[in-house]
Short mmCIF file of N, CA and C in Angstrom, two decimals:
data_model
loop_
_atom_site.label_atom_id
_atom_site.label_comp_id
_atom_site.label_asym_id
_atom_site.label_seq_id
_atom_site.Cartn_x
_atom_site.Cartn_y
_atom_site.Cartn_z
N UNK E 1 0.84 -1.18 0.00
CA UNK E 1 0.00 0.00 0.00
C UNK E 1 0.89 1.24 0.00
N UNK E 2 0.38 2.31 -0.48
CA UNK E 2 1.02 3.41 -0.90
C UNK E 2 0.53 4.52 0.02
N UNK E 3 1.12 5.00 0.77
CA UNK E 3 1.26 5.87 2.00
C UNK E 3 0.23 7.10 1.28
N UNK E 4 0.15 7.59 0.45
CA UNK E 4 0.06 8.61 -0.54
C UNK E 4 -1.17 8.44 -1.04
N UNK E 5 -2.14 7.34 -0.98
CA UNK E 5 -3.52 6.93 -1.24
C UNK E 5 -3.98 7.21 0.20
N UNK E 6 -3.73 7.50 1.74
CA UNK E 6 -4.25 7.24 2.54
C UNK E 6 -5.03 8.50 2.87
N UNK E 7 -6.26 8.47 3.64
CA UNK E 7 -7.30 9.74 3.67
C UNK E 7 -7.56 9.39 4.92
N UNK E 8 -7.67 10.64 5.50
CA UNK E 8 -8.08 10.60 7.07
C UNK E 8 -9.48 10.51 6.99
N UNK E 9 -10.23 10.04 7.94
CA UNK E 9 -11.77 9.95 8.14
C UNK E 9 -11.72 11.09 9.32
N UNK E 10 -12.44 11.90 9.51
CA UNK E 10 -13.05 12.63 11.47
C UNK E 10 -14.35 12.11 11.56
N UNK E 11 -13.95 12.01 12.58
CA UNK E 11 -15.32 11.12 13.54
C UNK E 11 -15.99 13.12 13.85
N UNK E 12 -17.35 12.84 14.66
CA UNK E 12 -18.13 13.52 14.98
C UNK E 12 -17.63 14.45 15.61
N UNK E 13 -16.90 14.29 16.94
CA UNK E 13 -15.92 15.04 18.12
C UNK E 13 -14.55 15.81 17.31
N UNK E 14 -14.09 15.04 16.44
CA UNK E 14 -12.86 15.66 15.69
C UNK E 14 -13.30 16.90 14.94
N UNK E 15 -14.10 16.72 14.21
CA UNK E 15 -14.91 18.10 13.59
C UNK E 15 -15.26 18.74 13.56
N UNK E 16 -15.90 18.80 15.03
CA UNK E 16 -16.13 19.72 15.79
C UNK E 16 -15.35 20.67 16.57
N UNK E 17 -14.38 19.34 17.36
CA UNK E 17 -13.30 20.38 17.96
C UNK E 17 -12.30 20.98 17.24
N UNK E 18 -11.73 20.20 15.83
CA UNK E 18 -11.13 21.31 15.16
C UNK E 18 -11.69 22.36 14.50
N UNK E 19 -13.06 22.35 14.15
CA UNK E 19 -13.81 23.92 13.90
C UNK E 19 -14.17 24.84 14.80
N UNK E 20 -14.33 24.11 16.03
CA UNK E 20 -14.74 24.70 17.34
C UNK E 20 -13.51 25.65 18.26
N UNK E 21 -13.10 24.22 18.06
CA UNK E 21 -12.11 24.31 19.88
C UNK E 21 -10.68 23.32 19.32
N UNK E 22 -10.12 23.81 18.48
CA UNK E 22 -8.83 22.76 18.27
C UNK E 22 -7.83 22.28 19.81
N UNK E 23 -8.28 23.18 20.52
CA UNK E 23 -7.20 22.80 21.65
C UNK E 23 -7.28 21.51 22.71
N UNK E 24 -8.76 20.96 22.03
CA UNK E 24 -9.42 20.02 22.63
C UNK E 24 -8.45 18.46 21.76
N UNK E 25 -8.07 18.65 20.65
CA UNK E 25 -7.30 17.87 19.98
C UNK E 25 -5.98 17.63 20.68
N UNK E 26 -5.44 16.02 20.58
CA UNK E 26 -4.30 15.88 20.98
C UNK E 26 -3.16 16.89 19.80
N UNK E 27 -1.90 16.86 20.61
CA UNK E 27 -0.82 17.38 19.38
C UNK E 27 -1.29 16.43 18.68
N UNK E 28 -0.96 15.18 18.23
CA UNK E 28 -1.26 14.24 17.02
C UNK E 28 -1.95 14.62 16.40
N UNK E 29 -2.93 14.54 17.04
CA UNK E 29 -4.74 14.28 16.01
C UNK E 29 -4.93 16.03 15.35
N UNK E 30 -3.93 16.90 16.21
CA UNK E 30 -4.01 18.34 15.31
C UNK E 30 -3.65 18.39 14.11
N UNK E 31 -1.60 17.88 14.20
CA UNK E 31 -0.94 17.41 13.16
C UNK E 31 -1.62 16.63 12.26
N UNK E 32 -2.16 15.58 12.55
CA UNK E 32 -2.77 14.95 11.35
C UNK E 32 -3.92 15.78 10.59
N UNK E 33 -5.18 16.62 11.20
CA UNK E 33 -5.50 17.43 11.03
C UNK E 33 -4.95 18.58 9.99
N UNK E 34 -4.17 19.35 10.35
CA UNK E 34 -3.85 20.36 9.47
C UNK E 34 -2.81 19.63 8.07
N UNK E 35 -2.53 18.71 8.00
CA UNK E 35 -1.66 18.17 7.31
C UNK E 35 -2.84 17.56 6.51
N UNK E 36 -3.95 16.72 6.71
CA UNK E 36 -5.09 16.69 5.80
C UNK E 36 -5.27 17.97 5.09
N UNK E 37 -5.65 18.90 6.30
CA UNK E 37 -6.21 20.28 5.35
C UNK E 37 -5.07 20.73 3.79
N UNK E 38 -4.11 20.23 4.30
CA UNK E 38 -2.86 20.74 3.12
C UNK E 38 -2.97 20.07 1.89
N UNK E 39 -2.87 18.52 2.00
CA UNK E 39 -2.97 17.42 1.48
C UNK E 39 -4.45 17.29 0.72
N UNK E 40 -5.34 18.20 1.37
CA UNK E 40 -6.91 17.96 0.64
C UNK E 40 -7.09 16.14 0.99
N UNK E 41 -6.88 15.93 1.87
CA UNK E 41 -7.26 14.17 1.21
C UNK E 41 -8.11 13.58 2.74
N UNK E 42 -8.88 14.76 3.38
CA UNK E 42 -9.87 14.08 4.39
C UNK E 42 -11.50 13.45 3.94
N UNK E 43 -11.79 13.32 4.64
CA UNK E 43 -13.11 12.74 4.17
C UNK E 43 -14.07 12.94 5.48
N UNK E 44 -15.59 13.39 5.36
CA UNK E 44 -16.08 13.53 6.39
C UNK E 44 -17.38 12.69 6.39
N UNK E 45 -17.84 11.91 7.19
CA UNK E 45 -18.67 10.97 6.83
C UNK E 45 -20.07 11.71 7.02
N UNK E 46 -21.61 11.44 6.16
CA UNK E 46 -22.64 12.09 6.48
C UNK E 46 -23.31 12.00 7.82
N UNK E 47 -22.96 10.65 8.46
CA UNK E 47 -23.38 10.60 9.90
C UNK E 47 -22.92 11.93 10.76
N UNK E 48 -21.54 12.05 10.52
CA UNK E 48 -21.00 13.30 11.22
C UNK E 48 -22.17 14.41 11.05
N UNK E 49 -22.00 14.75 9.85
CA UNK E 49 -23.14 16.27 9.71
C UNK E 49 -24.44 15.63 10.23
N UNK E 50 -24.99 14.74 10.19
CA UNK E 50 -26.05 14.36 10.55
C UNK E 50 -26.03 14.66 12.45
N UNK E 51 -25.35 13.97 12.83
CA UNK E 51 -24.91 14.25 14.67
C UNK E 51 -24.69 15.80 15.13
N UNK E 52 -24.17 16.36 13.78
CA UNK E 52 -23.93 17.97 14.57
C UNK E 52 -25.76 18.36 13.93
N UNK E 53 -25.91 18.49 13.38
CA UNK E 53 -27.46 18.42 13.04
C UNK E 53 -28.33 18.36 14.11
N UNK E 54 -28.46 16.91 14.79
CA UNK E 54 -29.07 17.02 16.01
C UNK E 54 -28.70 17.22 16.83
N UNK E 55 -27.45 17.29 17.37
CA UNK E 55 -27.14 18.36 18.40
C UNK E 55 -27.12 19.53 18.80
N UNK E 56 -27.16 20.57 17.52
CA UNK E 56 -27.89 21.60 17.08
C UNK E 56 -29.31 21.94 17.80
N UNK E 57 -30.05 20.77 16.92
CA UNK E 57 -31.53 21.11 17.10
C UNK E 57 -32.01 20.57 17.93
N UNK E 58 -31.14 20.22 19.48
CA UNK E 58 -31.60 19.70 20.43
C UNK E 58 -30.78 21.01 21.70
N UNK E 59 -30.28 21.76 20.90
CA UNK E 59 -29.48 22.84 21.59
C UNK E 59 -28.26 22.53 22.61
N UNK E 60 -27.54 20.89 22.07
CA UNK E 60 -26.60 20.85 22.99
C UNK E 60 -25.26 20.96 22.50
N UNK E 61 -25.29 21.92 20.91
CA UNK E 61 -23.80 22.13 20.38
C UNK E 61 -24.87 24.03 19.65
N UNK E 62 -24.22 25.15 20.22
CA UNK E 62 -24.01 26.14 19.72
C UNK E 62 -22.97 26.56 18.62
N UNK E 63 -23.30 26.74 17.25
CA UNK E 63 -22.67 26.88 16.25
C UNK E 63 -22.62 28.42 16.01
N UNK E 64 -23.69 29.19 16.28
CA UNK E 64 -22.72 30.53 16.58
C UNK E 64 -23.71 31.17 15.09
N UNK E 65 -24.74 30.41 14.64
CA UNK E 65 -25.42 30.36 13.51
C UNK E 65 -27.06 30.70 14.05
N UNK E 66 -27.76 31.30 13.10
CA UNK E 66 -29.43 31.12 13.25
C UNK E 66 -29.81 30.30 12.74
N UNK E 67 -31.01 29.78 13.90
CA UNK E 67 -31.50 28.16 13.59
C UNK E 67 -32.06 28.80 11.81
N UNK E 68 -31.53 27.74 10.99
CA UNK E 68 -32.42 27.43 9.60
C UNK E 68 -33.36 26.82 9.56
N UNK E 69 -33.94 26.33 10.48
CA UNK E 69 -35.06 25.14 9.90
C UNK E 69 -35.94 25.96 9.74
N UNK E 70 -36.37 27.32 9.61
CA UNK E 70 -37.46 27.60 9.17
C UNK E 70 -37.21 27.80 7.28
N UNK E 71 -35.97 27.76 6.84
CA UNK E 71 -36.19 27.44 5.22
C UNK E 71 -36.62 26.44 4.66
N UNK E 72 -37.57 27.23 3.66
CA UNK E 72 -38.45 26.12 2.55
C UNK E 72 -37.55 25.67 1.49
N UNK E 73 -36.62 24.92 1.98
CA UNK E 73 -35.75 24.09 0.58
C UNK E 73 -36.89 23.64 -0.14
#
């Protein structure tokens, strides 16, 4: 396997705390972090957005945003 095909996944907590609160990240998991961001080669799974979604709309993650659910997509 080729080092150079490999893509980081973030779990739910990673995505948050590096958009949030990076300091909540180990050194590692930062490094790997910003070294994705360089590399372009992360991947974020839809469950993730789905979890900040309802955590949102259950008011136990403040995004700093106005609730949308009143748009008529």
């Amino acid at each position: 396997m080729c080092y150079q095909d490999l893509f980081y996944v973030l779990d739910t907590c990673a995505l948050i705390w590096l958009t949030l609160d990076p300091d909540k990240l180990s050194e590692r998991a930062k490094k790997a972090c910003y070294q994705m961001e360089q590399e372009k080669n992360g991947l974020v799974p839809s469950t993730a957005v789905w979890e900040i979604a309802i955590k949102v709309k259950n008011q136990k993650l403040d995004l700093g945003v106005d609730n949308v659910s009143s748009c008529s997509w």
